[in-house]
PDB file of C-alpha atoms in Angstrom:
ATOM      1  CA  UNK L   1      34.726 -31.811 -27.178  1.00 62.00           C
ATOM      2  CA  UNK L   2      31.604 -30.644 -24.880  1.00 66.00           C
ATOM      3  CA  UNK L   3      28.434 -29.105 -26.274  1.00 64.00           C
ATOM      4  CA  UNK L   4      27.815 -25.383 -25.544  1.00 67.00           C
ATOM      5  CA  UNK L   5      25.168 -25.491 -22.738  1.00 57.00           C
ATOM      6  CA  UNK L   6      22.734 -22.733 -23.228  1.00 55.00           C
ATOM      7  CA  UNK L   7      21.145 -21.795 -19.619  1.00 55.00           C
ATOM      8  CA  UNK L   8      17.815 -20.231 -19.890  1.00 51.00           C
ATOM      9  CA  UNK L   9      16.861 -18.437 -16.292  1.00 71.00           C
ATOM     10  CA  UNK L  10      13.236 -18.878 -16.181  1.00 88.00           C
ATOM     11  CA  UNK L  11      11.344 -15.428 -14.774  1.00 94.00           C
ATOM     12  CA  UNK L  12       8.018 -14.100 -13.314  1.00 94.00           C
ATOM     13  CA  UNK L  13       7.610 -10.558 -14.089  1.00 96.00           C
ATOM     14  CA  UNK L  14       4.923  -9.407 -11.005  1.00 97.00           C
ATOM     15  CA  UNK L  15       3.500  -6.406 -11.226  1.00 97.00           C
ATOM     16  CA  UNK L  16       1.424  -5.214  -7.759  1.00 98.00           C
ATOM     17  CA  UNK L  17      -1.048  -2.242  -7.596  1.00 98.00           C
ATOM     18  CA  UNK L  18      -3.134  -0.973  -4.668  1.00 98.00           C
ATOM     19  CA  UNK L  19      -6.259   0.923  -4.368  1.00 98.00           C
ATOM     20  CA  UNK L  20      -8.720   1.982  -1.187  1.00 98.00           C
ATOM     21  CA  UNK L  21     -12.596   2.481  -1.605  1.00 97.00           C
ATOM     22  CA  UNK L  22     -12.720   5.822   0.055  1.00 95.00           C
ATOM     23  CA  UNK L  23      -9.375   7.651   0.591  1.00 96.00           C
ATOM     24  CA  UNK L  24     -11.446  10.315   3.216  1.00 94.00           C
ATOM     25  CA  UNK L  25     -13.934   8.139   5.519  1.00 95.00           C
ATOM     26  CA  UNK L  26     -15.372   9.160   8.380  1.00 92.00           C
ATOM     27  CA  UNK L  27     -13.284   8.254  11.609  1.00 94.00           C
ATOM     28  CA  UNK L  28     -14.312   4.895  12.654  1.00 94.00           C
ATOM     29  CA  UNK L  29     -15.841   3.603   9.555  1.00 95.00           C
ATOM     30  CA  UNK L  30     -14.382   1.003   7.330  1.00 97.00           C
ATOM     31  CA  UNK L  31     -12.837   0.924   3.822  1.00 97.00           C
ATOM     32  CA  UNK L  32     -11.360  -1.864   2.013  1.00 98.00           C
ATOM     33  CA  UNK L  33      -7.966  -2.019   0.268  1.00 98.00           C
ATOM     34  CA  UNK L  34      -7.630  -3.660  -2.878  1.00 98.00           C
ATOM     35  CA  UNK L  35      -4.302  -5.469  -4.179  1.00 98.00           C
ATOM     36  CA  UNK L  36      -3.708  -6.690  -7.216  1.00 98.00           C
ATOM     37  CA  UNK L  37      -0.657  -9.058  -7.878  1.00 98.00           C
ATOM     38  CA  UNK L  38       0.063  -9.893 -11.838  1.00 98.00           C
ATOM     39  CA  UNK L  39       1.910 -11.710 -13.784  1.00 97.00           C
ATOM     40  CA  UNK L  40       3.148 -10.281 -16.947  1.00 96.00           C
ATOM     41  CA  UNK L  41       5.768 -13.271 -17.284  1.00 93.00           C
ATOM     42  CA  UNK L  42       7.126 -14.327 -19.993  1.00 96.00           C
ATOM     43  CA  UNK L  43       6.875 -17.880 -16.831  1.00 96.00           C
ATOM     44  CA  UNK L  44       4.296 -18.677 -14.392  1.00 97.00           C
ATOM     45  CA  UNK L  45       5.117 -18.214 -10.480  1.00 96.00           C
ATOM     46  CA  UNK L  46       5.132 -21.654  -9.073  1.00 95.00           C
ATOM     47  CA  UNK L  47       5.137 -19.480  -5.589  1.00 96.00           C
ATOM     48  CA  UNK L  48       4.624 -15.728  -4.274  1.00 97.00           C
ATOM     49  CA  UNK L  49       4.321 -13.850  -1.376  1.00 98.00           C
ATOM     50  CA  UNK L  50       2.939 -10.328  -1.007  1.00 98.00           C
ATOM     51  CA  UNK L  51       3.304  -8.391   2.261  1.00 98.00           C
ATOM     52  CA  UNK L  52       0.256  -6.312   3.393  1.00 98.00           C
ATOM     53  CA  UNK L  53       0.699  -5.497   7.181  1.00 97.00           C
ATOM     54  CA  UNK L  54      -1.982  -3.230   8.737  1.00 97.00           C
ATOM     55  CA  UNK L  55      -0.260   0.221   9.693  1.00 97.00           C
ATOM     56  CA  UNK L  56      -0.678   1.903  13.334  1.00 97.00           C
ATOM     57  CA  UNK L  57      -3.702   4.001  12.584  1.00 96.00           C
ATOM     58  CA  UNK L  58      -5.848   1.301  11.152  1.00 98.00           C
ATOM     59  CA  UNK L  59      -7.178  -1.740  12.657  1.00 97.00           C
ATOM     60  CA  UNK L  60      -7.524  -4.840  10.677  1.00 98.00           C
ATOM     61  CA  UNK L  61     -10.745  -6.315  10.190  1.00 98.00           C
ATOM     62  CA  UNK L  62     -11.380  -8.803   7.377  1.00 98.00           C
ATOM     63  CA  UNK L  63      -9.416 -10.536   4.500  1.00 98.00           C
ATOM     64  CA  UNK L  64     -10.633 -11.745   1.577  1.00 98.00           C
ATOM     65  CA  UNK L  65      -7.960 -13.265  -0.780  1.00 98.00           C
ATOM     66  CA  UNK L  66      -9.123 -14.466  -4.599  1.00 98.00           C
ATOM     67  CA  UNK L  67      -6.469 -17.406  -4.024  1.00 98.00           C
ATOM     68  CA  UNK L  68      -4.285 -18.361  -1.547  1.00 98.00           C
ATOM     69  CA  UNK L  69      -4.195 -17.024   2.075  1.00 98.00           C
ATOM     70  CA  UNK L  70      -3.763 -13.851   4.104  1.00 98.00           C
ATOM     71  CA  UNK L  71      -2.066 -14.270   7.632  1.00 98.00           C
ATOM     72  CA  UNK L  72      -3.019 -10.482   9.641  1.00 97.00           C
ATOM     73  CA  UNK L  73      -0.517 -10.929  12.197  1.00 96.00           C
ATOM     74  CA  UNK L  74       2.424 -11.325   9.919  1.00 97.00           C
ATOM     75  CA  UNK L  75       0.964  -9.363   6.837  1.00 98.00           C
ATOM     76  CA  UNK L  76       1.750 -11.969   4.258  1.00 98.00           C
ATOM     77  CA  UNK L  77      -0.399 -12.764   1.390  1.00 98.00           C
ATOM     78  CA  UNK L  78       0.817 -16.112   0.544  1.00 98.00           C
ATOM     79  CA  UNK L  79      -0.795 -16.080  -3.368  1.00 98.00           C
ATOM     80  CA  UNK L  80       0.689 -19.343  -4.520  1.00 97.00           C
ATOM     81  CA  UNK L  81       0.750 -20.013  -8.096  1.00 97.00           C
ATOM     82  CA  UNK L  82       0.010 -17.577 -10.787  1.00 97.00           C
ATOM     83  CA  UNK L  83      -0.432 -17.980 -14.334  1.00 97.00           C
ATOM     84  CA  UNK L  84       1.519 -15.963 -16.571  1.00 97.00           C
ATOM     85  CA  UNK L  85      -1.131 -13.290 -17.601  1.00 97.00           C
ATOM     86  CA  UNK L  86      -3.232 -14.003 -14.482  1.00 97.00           C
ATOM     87  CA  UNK L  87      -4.160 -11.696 -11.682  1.00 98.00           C
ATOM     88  CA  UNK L  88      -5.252 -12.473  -7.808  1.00 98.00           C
ATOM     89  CA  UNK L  89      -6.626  -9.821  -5.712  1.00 99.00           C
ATOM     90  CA  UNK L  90      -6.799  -9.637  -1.624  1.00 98.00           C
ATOM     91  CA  UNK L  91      -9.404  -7.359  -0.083  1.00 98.00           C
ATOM     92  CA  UNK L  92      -8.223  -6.134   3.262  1.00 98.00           C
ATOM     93  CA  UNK L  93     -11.088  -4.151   5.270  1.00 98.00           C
ATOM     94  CA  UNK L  94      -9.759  -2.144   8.058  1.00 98.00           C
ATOM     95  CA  UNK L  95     -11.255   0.869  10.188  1.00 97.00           C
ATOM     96  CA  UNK L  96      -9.744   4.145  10.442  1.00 97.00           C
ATOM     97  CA  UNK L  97      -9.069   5.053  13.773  1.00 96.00           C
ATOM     98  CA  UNK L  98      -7.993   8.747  13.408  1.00 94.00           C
ATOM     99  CA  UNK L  99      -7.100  11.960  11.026  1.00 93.00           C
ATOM    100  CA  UNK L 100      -3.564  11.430  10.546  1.00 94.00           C
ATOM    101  CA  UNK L 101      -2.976  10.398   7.006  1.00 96.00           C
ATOM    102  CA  UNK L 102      -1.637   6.442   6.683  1.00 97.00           C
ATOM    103  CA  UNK L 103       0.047   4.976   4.129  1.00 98.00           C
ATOM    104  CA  UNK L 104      -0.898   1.157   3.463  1.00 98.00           C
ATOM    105  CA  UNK L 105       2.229  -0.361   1.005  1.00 98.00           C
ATOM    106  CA  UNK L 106       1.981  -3.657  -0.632  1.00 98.00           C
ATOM    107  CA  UNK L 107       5.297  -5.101  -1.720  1.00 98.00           C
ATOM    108  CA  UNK L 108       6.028  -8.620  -3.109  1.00 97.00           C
ATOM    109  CA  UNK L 109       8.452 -10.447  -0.509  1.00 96.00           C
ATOM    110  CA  UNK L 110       9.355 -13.049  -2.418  1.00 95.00           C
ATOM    111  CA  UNK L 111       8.794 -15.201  -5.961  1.00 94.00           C
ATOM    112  CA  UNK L 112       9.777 -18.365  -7.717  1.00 95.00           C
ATOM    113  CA  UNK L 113      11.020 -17.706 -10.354  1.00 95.00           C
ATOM    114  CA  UNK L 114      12.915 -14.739 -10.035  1.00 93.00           C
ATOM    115  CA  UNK L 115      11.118 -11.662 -11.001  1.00 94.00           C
ATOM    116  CA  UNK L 116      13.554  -9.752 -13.239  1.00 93.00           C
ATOM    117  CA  UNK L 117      12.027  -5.873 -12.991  1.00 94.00           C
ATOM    118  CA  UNK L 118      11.664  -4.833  -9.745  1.00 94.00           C
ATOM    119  CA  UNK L 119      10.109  -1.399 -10.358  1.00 96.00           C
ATOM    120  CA  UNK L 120       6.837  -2.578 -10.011  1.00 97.00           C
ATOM    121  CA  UNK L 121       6.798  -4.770  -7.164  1.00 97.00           C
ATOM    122  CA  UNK L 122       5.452  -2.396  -4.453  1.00 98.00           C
ATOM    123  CA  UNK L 123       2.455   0.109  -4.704  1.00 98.00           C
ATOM    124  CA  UNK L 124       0.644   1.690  -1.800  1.00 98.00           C
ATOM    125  CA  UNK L 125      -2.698   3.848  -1.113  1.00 98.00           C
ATOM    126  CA  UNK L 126      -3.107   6.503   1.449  1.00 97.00           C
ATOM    127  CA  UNK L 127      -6.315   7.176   3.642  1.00 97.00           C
ATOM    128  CA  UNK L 128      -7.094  10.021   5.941  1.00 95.00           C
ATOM    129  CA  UNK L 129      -9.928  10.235   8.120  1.00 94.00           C
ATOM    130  CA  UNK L 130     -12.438  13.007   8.420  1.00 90.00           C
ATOM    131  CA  UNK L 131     -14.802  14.553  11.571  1.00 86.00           C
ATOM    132  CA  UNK L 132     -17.678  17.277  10.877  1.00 62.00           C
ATOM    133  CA  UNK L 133     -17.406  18.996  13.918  1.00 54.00           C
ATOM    134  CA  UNK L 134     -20.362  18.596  16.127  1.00 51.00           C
ATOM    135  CA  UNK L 135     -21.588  15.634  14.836  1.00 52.00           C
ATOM    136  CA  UNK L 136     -20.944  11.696  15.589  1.00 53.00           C
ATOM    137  CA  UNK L 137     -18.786   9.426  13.311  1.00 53.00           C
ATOM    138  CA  UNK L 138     -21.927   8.190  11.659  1.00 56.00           C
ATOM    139  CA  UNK L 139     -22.687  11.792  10.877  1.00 54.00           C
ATOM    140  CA  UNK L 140     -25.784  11.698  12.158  1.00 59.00           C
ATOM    141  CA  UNK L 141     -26.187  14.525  14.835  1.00 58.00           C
ATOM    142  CA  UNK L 142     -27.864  13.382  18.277  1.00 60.00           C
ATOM    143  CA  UNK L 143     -30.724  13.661  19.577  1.00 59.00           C
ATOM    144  CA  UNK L 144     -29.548  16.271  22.827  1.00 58.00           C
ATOM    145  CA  UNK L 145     -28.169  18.652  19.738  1.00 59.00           C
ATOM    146  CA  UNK L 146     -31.373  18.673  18.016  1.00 63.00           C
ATOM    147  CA  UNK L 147     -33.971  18.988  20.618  1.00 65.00           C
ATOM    148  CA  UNK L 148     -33.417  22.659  21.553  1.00 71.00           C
ATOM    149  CA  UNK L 149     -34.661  23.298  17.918  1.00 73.00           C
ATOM    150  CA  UNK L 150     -37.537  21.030  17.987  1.00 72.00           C
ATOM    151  CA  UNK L 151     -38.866  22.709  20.903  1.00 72.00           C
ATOM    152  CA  UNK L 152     -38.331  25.619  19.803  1.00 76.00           C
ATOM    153  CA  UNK L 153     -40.213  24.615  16.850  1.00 77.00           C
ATOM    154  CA  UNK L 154     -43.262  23.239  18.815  1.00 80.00           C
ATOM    155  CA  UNK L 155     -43.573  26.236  20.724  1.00 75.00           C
ATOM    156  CA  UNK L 156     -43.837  28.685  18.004  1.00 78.00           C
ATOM    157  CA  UNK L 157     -46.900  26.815  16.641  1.00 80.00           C
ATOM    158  CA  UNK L 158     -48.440  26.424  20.107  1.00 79.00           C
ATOM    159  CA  UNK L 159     -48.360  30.101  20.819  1.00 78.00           C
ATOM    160  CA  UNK L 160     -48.953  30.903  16.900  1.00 81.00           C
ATOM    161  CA  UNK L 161     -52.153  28.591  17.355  1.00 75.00           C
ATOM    162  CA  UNK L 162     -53.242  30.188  20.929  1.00 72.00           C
ATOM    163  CA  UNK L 163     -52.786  34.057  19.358  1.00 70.00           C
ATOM    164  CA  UNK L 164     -54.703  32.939  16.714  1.00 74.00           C
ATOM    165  CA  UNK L 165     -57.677  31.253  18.349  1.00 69.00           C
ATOM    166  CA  UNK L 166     -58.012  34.313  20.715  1.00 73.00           C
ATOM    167  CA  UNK L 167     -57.697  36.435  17.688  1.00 72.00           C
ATOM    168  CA  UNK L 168     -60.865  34.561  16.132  1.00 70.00           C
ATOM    169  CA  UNK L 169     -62.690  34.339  19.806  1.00 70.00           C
ATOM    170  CA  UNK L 170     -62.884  38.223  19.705  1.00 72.00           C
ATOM    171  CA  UNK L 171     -64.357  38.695  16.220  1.00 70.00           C
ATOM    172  CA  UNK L 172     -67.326  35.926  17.277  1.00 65.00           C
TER     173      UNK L 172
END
């Protein structure tokens, strides 16, 4: 007679959340998304693979992965190993080329071993950028829009100072 054979499937629950540093920038400034990939277990990940890619709207600049490596043309996040309570966190910076809100989704591709709850495998962040009208990206307004008032400015002193000096040349 055979012994029951108890099979134990071994499992990585991973858990990924997103965040941006400013969710309204100024067209054609930078922000950085942050994701976070964890493993609640109850087994560590011997591999696992987050996908990141830059949406139209954005254009990638830097990566900056706590472990493992971040390939921009294909997205991927390739974390590696990850202890069972242990977190890893990439840092994409990207610019924001336009108003039109964009959606930036993390998802985890793939895992060994199998993660069993799927419900938090994905999380994503939305930015939308922003334009003062009349003024630059940087916000700063130039020089041609403020010079009409700083004439303006100068003159009324000159003419304040001449009306006044001829003022005081008739009393001496």
């Amino acid at each position: 007679m055979l012994a029951p054979l108890n099979i134990v499937a071994s499992a990585a629950d991973i858990g990924v959340t997103k965040s941006v540093s400013d969710p309204t920038p100024a067209v054609g400034t930078n922000v950085t998304f942050t994701v976070t990939a964890h493993n609640a277990g109850p087994n560590p990940t011997a591999s696992l693979q987050i996908t990141d890619a830059v949406p139209a709207g954005l254009t990638f600049v830097s990566a900056n992965p706590s472990q493992g490596t971040y390939n921009a043309g294909s997205g991927i996040w390739d974390v590696g190993a990850l202890a069972v309570g242990s977190s890893a966190t990439l840092q994409l910076v990207v610019t924001v080329n336009g108003t039109t809100p964009v959606v930036n989704t993390a998802t985890r591709t793939t895992s060994s071993p199998v993660d069993p709850n799927p419900a938090n495998d994905s999380a994503s962040s939305t930015v939308t950028g922003s334009t003062v009208p009349g003024l630059p990206n940087n916000g700063v307004p130039p020089v041609a829009a403020i010079w009409p008032d700083v004439l303006a400015v100068i003159l009324l002193v000159l003419v304040t100072a001449g009306v006044r000096l001829r003022i005081s040349r008739r009393r001496a």
